[in-house]
Amino acid sequence: MKIIWTFTLMMIPGVVSSMSVRGYSGGGVTITCRYERNNKGLEKYFCKGQWSDCTYTIRTNKKHKWVNDGRFSLYDDKRSSAFTVTIRDLREEDSGTYYCAVERTGIDPHTEVNLKVLTGQKISSVTGYSGGSVIINYKYEIQHTNPVIRICKTADQCFTVKNTNRRAEWKHDRRFSVYNDRSAGLLLLFIRDLNENDSGEYKIIVKVSEDYSFFSEFNLDIKTDDCCVKSISLSASAGGSVNISCKYPQSHSRDVKFLCWRSGADLCAKETSVKESRRWRDEGKIQLYDDREQQLLTGSISHVTEEDSEYWCGVQSDQGHKIFITRVLIITGTDADHCMLCVMFLKKSQRFAADSV
């Protein structure tokens, strides 16, 4: 009888008899379960185990309202003849066979869902600082091709990024940028010009197909720390050297420190980092020194050119998230001379205007 029913499901437009779903530990999945229109008024449920002894995880006969039961949520939208199941805080033991089903007389219409939970790095909380920026890492399996990615702070504050080719590149939306490197299975979320209003819960959603998506939720905490200067300006002769000095919060003393060169749309074209305290890191053009007792990152940039106009001092968390704290603007001798000429021209123009009167 089950074989006959499975064949019937396959003949219903938009309804599948089975689906494979992948999620990541610490994150969540959202699954769409479709049903026949004449089943709109019946109870919907989601259960785990073999069909003969499937155990309910959640069930409801309510319409257009989220119903929660532990880590499981269900929403029945009778207008689209589909109900949505969300599982949060995934664990590897959640892997297994599930069923979307409709409670009715006789054999319940059902769709088999095979869930596999992969080991992932959970993003729980990320710290940023007012006036700075953050780059948040999200790792996922490389099997997913051309996923639609959504970044949401709330349900109505989202932006969507869809890559249509294999070449990874930054996609921008106001202060948000996303870099989806599918070959490495890595998604980078960049948020610039942070302020305290940016604090709150965020959600990264990767839509794999019309049937399911996986997601990660995290808290972004934007702080204002009196220790750190938001921006500094330095001058240097073309071809010469310039010394930098950046304070950082004590809470990041043991984190990796970095100096990042920004070039045009490239948010971090080159980066030099230092992992140990009171030991110089020499990478040719850039030398860095971290004094953890003083919470001070110092260094030197040699062979300065006009391209060395913007750097960022920052720290990197143990999960790889980058926190940009202080912006370093460098004015080379050529730029400085140009600015002086502008000032002289302005003063002459003012005197000429005065004499004319």
Coordinates of C-alpha atoms in Angstrom, one line a residue:
M1 CA 0.0 0.0 0.0
K2 CA 2.9 2.4 0.8
I3 CA 4.4 1.8 -2.6
I4 CA 1.2 2.8 -4.3
W5 CA 0.9 5.9 -2.2
T6 CA 4.5 7.0 -3.0
F7 CA 3.7 6.6 -6.7
T8 CA 0.7 8.8 -6.2
L9 CA 2.7 11.5 -4.5
M10 CA 5.2 11.6 -7.4
M11 CA 2.3 12.4 -9.7
I12 CA 1.2 15.5 -7.8
P13 CA 2.7 18.6 -9.3
G14 CA 5.1 20.4 -7.0
V15 CA 5.2 17.5 -4.5
V16 CA 8.1 15.1 -4.1
S17 CA 8.2 11.7 -2.5
S18 CA 11.5 12.2 -0.9
M19 CA 14.2 14.9 -0.4
S20 CA 17.8 15.0 0.9
V21 CA 18.6 17.8 3.3
R22 CA 22.0 18.9 4.7
G23 CA 22.5 21.1 7.7
Y24 CA 25.4 22.1 10.0
S25 CA 25.8 21.5 13.7
G26 CA 25.0 24.6 15.7
G27 CA 22.9 26.0 12.8
G28 CA 19.5 25.2 11.5
V29 CA 17.5 24.0 8.5
T30 CA 14.1 25.1 7.0
I31 CA 12.2 22.5 5.1
T32 CA 9.2 23.1 2.8
C33 CA 6.6 20.3 2.7
R34 CA 3.9 20.5 0.0
Y35 CA 0.5 18.8 0.1
E36 CA -2.7 18.5 -2.0
R37 CA -5.2 21.4 -1.8
N38 CA -8.0 19.3 -0.5
N39 CA -5.9 18.6 2.6
K40 CA -5.7 22.3 3.7
G41 CA -7.9 21.9 6.7
L42 CA -6.2 18.8 8.1
E43 CA -3.6 18.5 10.8
K44 CA 0.1 18.6 9.7
Y45 CA 3.0 17.0 11.4
F46 CA 6.7 16.2 11.2
C47 CA 8.0 12.9 12.6
K48 CA 11.3 11.0 12.9
G49 CA 12.0 7.3 12.3
Q50 CA 10.8 4.7 9.9
W51 CA 7.3 5.3 8.6
S52 CA 5.9 2.3 10.4
D53 CA 6.8 3.7 13.9
C54 CA 7.5 7.4 13.2
T55 CA 7.7 9.5 16.4
Y56 CA 6.2 13.0 16.3
T57 CA 8.6 15.9 16.7
I58 CA 5.9 18.6 16.1
R59 CA 2.3 18.7 15.0
T60 CA -0.5 21.3 14.6
N61 CA -3.9 22.1 13.1
K62 CA -3.4 25.9 13.3
K63 CA -3.1 27.9 10.1
H64 CA -0.9 30.9 9.4
K65 CA 0.7 30.8 12.8
W66 CA 4.1 29.5 14.0
V67 CA 3.9 26.7 16.5
N68 CA 7.0 25.9 18.5
D69 CA 8.0 22.7 20.3
G70 CA 11.5 22.8 21.6
R71 CA 14.0 23.2 18.7
F72 CA 11.2 22.5 16.2
S73 CA 8.8 25.0 14.6
L74 CA 6.0 24.5 12.1
Y75 CA 4.0 27.0 10.0
D76 CA 1.1 25.9 7.8
D77 CA 0.3 28.2 4.9
K78 CA -2.9 26.9 3.3
R79 CA -2.7 29.6 0.6
S80 CA 0.3 27.9 -0.9
S81 CA -0.7 24.4 0.2
A82 CA 2.6 23.9 2.0
F83 CA 3.9 23.9 5.5
T84 CA 7.3 24.9 6.7
V85 CA 9.4 23.1 9.4
T86 CA 12.4 24.7 11.0
I87 CA 14.9 22.9 13.2
R88 CA 17.4 25.0 15.2
D89 CA 20.6 24.2 17.1
L90 CA 21.2 21.2 15.0
R91 CA 23.2 18.3 16.4
E92 CA 24.8 15.4 14.6
E93 CA 22.4 12.9 16.3
D94 CA 19.6 14.7 14.5
S95 CA 20.7 13.0 11.3
G96 CA 18.2 10.4 10.1
T97 CA 14.9 9.9 8.3
Y98 CA 11.9 12.2 8.9
Y99 CA 8.5 12.5 7.3
C100 CA 6.3 15.5 6.5
A101 CA 2.7 14.2 6.7
V102 CA -1.0 15.2 6.8
E103 CA -3.2 13.5 9.4
R104 CA -6.3 11.9 7.6
T105 CA -8.4 8.8 7.5
G106 CA -6.5 5.8 6.1
I107 CA -2.8 6.2 5.1
D108 CA -1.5 9.7 5.8
P109 CA 0.0 11.5 2.8
H110 CA 3.7 11.9 3.5
T111 CA 7.0 12.9 2.0
E112 CA 10.3 11.3 3.2
V113 CA 13.0 13.7 4.4
N114 CA 16.6 12.4 4.8
L115 CA 18.5 14.8 7.0
K116 CA 22.3 14.7 7.4
V117 CA 23.9 17.0 9.9
L118 CA 27.5 17.8 9.2
T119 CA 30.1 19.1 11.6
G120 CA 30.2 22.9 11.4
Q121 CA 31.7 25.8 13.3
K122 CA 28.9 27.6 15.1
I123 CA 28.8 31.4 15.1
S124 CA 27.5 32.4 18.5
S125 CA 28.6 35.9 19.1
V126 CA 30.7 38.5 17.3
T127 CA 32.1 41.7 18.8
G128 CA 32.6 44.9 16.8
Y129 CA 33.5 48.5 17.7
S130 CA 31.7 51.7 16.8
G131 CA 33.3 53.4 13.8
G132 CA 35.0 50.2 12.8
S133 CA 34.1 47.1 10.7
V134 CA 33.8 43.4 10.9
I135 CA 34.4 40.4 8.6
I136 CA 32.4 37.3 9.7
N137 CA 33.4 33.9 8.5
Y138 CA 30.7 31.2 7.7
K139 CA 31.9 27.8 6.5
Y140 CA 29.7 25.4 4.6
E141 CA 30.1 22.3 2.4
I142 CA 31.3 23.0 -1.2
Q143 CA 28.6 20.7 -2.8
H144 CA 26.0 23.5 -3.0
T145 CA 26.1 25.3 -6.4
N146 CA 24.6 28.7 -7.1
P147 CA 22.9 29.1 -3.7
V148 CA 20.8 32.2 -3.0
I149 CA 22.2 33.9 0.1
R150 CA 20.2 36.2 2.4
I151 CA 21.5 38.2 5.3
C152 CA 18.9 39.3 7.8
K153 CA 18.8 41.3 11.0
T154 CA 15.1 41.1 11.3
A155 CA 12.5 39.5 9.0
D156 CA 12.0 42.8 7.1
Q157 CA 15.7 43.9 7.0
C158 CA 17.3 41.5 4.6
F159 CA 19.3 41.7 1.4
T160 CA 19.9 38.9 -1.1
V161 CA 23.0 37.9 -2.9
K162 CA 23.0 35.4 -5.8
N163 CA 26.2 34.4 -7.5
T164 CA 25.6 33.2 -11.1
N165 CA 29.1 32.2 -12.0
R166 CA 32.0 30.3 -10.5
R167 CA 34.2 33.4 -10.0
A168 CA 34.1 34.6 -6.4
E169 CA 33.6 38.4 -6.0
W170 CA 32.3 40.8 -3.4
K171 CA 28.6 41.7 -3.7
H172 CA 27.7 45.0 -2.1
D173 CA 24.5 46.4 -0.5
R174 CA 25.0 49.7 1.3
R175 CA 27.2 49.0 4.3
F176 CA 27.0 45.2 3.8
S177 CA 29.2 43.1 1.5
V178 CA 29.2 39.4 0.9
Y179 CA 32.0 37.3 -0.7
N180 CA 30.9 33.7 -1.5
D181 CA 33.9 31.5 -2.3
R182 CA 32.1 28.2 -3.2
S183 CA 35.4 26.5 -4.1
A184 CA 36.5 26.9 -0.5
G185 CA 33.1 26.5 1.0
L186 CA 33.5 29.9 2.7
L187 CA 31.1 32.9 3.0
L188 CA 32.5 36.2 4.2
L189 CA 30.1 38.9 5.5
F190 CA 31.6 42.4 5.8
I191 CA 29.8 45.2 7.7
R192 CA 31.4 48.6 7.7
D193 CA 30.9 51.9 9.6
L194 CA 29.5 50.1 12.6
N195 CA 27.3 51.9 15.2
E196 CA 25.5 50.7 18.3
N197 CA 22.3 50.4 16.4
D198 CA 23.8 47.5 14.5
S199 CA 23.8 45.4 17.6
G200 CA 21.3 42.5 17.6
E201 CA 20.5 39.1 16.2
Y202 CA 21.5 38.2 12.6
K203 CA 20.8 35.3 10.4
I204 CA 22.7 34.0 7.4
I205 CA 20.4 31.9 5.1
V206 CA 21.7 29.8 2.3
K207 CA 18.8 28.7 0.1
V208 CA 19.9 25.5 -1.7
S209 CA 16.6 24.7 -3.5
E210 CA 12.9 25.4 -3.3
D211 CA 12.6 22.6 -0.8
Y212 CA 15.1 23.6 1.8
S213 CA 17.7 26.1 3.1
F214 CA 20.2 26.0 6.0
F215 CA 21.1 28.9 8.2
S216 CA 23.2 30.2 11.1
E217 CA 22.1 32.7 13.7
F218 CA 24.5 34.9 15.7
N219 CA 24.5 37.9 17.9
L220 CA 26.5 41.0 16.9
D221 CA 27.6 43.2 19.8
I222 CA 28.8 46.7 18.9
K223 CA 30.8 48.4 21.7
T224 CA 32.3 51.8 22.3
D225 CA 35.7 51.5 23.9
D226 CA 37.6 54.6 25.1
C227 CA 40.9 52.9 24.7
C228 CA 40.8 53.1 20.9
V229 CA 41.0 55.9 18.3
K230 CA 38.7 55.4 15.4
S231 CA 40.9 57.0 12.8
I232 CA 44.4 58.4 12.6
S233 CA 46.2 60.4 9.8
L234 CA 49.9 60.1 9.1
S235 CA 52.2 61.8 6.6
A236 CA 55.1 60.2 4.8
S237 CA 57.5 61.0 2.0
A238 CA 57.1 59.0 -1.2
G239 CA 59.5 56.1 -1.0
G240 CA 60.1 56.7 2.7
S241 CA 58.7 55.0 5.8
V242 CA 55.9 55.7 8.3
N243 CA 55.4 54.4 11.8
I244 CA 52.0 53.4 13.1
S245 CA 50.6 52.9 16.6
C246 CA 47.2 51.4 17.4
K247 CA 45.6 50.7 20.8
Y248 CA 43.2 47.8 21.2
P249 CA 40.8 46.6 24.0
Q250 CA 42.3 44.5 26.8
S251 CA 39.7 41.8 26.1
H252 CA 41.6 41.1 22.8
S253 CA 45.0 40.8 24.3
R254 CA 45.5 37.2 23.4
D255 CA 43.9 37.5 19.9
V256 CA 45.9 37.7 16.7
K257 CA 46.6 41.3 15.6
F258 CA 46.7 42.4 12.0
L259 CA 47.4 45.3 9.7
C260 CA 45.2 45.3 6.6
W261 CA 45.8 47.3 3.4
R262 CA 42.6 48.4 1.7
S263 CA 42.7 49.0 -2.1
G264 CA 39.6 50.2 -3.9
A265 CA 36.8 47.7 -3.7
D266 CA 39.2 45.1 -2.2
L267 CA 38.4 45.2 1.5
C268 CA 41.6 43.6 2.6
A269 CA 44.0 43.4 -0.4
K270 CA 47.0 42.4 1.7
E271 CA 47.3 41.5 5.4
T272 CA 50.2 41.1 7.8
S273 CA 49.5 39.5 11.2
V274 CA 51.3 38.9 14.4
K275 CA 50.5 36.1 16.8
E276 CA 53.0 36.5 19.6
S277 CA 53.6 39.2 22.1
R278 CA 56.8 41.3 22.1
R279 CA 58.3 39.7 19.0
W280 CA 58.7 41.5 15.7
R281 CA 57.0 40.1 12.6
D282 CA 58.8 41.1 9.4
E283 CA 57.2 40.8 6.1
G284 CA 59.4 42.9 3.9
K285 CA 57.4 46.1 3.5
I286 CA 55.6 45.8 6.8
Q287 CA 57.0 45.1 10.3
L288 CA 54.6 44.6 13.3
Y289 CA 55.1 44.3 17.0
D290 CA 52.4 43.4 19.6
D291 CA 52.8 44.5 23.2
R292 CA 49.9 42.7 25.0
E293 CA 50.7 44.3 28.4
Q294 CA 50.2 47.7 26.9
Q295 CA 47.5 46.6 24.5
L296 CA 49.4 48.3 21.7
L297 CA 50.1 47.3 18.1
T298 CA 53.0 49.1 16.6
G299 CA 54.8 48.8 13.3
S300 CA 56.4 50.3 10.3
I301 CA 55.5 50.6 6.6
S302 CA 58.4 51.2 4.3
H303 CA 58.7 52.2 0.6
V304 CA 55.5 54.2 0.9
T305 CA 53.7 55.1 -2.3
E306 CA 50.4 56.8 -3.1
E307 CA 48.7 53.4 -3.1
D308 CA 49.4 53.1 0.6
S309 CA 46.6 55.5 1.4
E310 CA 44.5 53.4 3.7
Y311 CA 45.2 50.7 6.3
W312 CA 43.3 49.1 9.2
C313 CA 44.5 47.9 12.5
G314 CA 42.5 45.1 14.0
V315 CA 42.2 41.8 15.8
Q316 CA 41.2 38.3 14.7
S317 CA 39.1 36.1 16.9
D318 CA 39.8 32.4 17.5
Q319 CA 37.0 31.6 14.9
G320 CA 38.7 33.7 12.3
H321 CA 36.3 36.7 12.4
K322 CA 38.2 40.0 11.7
I323 CA 37.4 43.1 13.8
F324 CA 38.6 46.3 12.2
I325 CA 39.2 48.9 15.0
T326 CA 41.4 51.8 13.8
R327 CA 41.6 53.3 10.3
V328 CA 45.0 54.6 9.3
L329 CA 45.1 57.2 6.5
I330 CA 48.6 57.9 5.0
I331 CA 49.2 61.1 3.0
T332 CA 52.3 60.8 0.9
G333 CA 54.6 63.7 0.1
T334 CA 53.0 64.2 -3.4
D335 CA 49.5 64.4 -1.9
A336 CA 50.7 66.7 0.9
D337 CA 52.3 69.1 -1.7
H338 CA 49.1 69.0 -3.7
C339 CA 47.1 70.0 -0.6
M340 CA 49.5 72.9 0.2
L341 CA 49.1 74.2 -3.4
C342 CA 45.3 74.0 -2.9
V343 CA 45.6 76.1 0.3
M344 CA 47.9 78.7 -1.4
F345 CA 45.5 79.0 -4.3
L346 CA 42.6 79.4 -1.9
K347 CA 44.4 82.2 0.0
K348 CA 45.3 84.0 -3.2
S349 CA 41.7 83.8 -4.4
Q350 CA 40.5 85.2 -1.2
R351 CA 42.9 88.2 -1.4
F352 CA 42.0 88.8 -5.0
A353 CA 38.3 88.9 -4.0
A354 CA 39.0 91.3 -1.2
D355 CA 41.0 93.6 -3.4
S356 CA 38.3 93.6 -6.0
V357 CA 35.8 94.9 -3.5

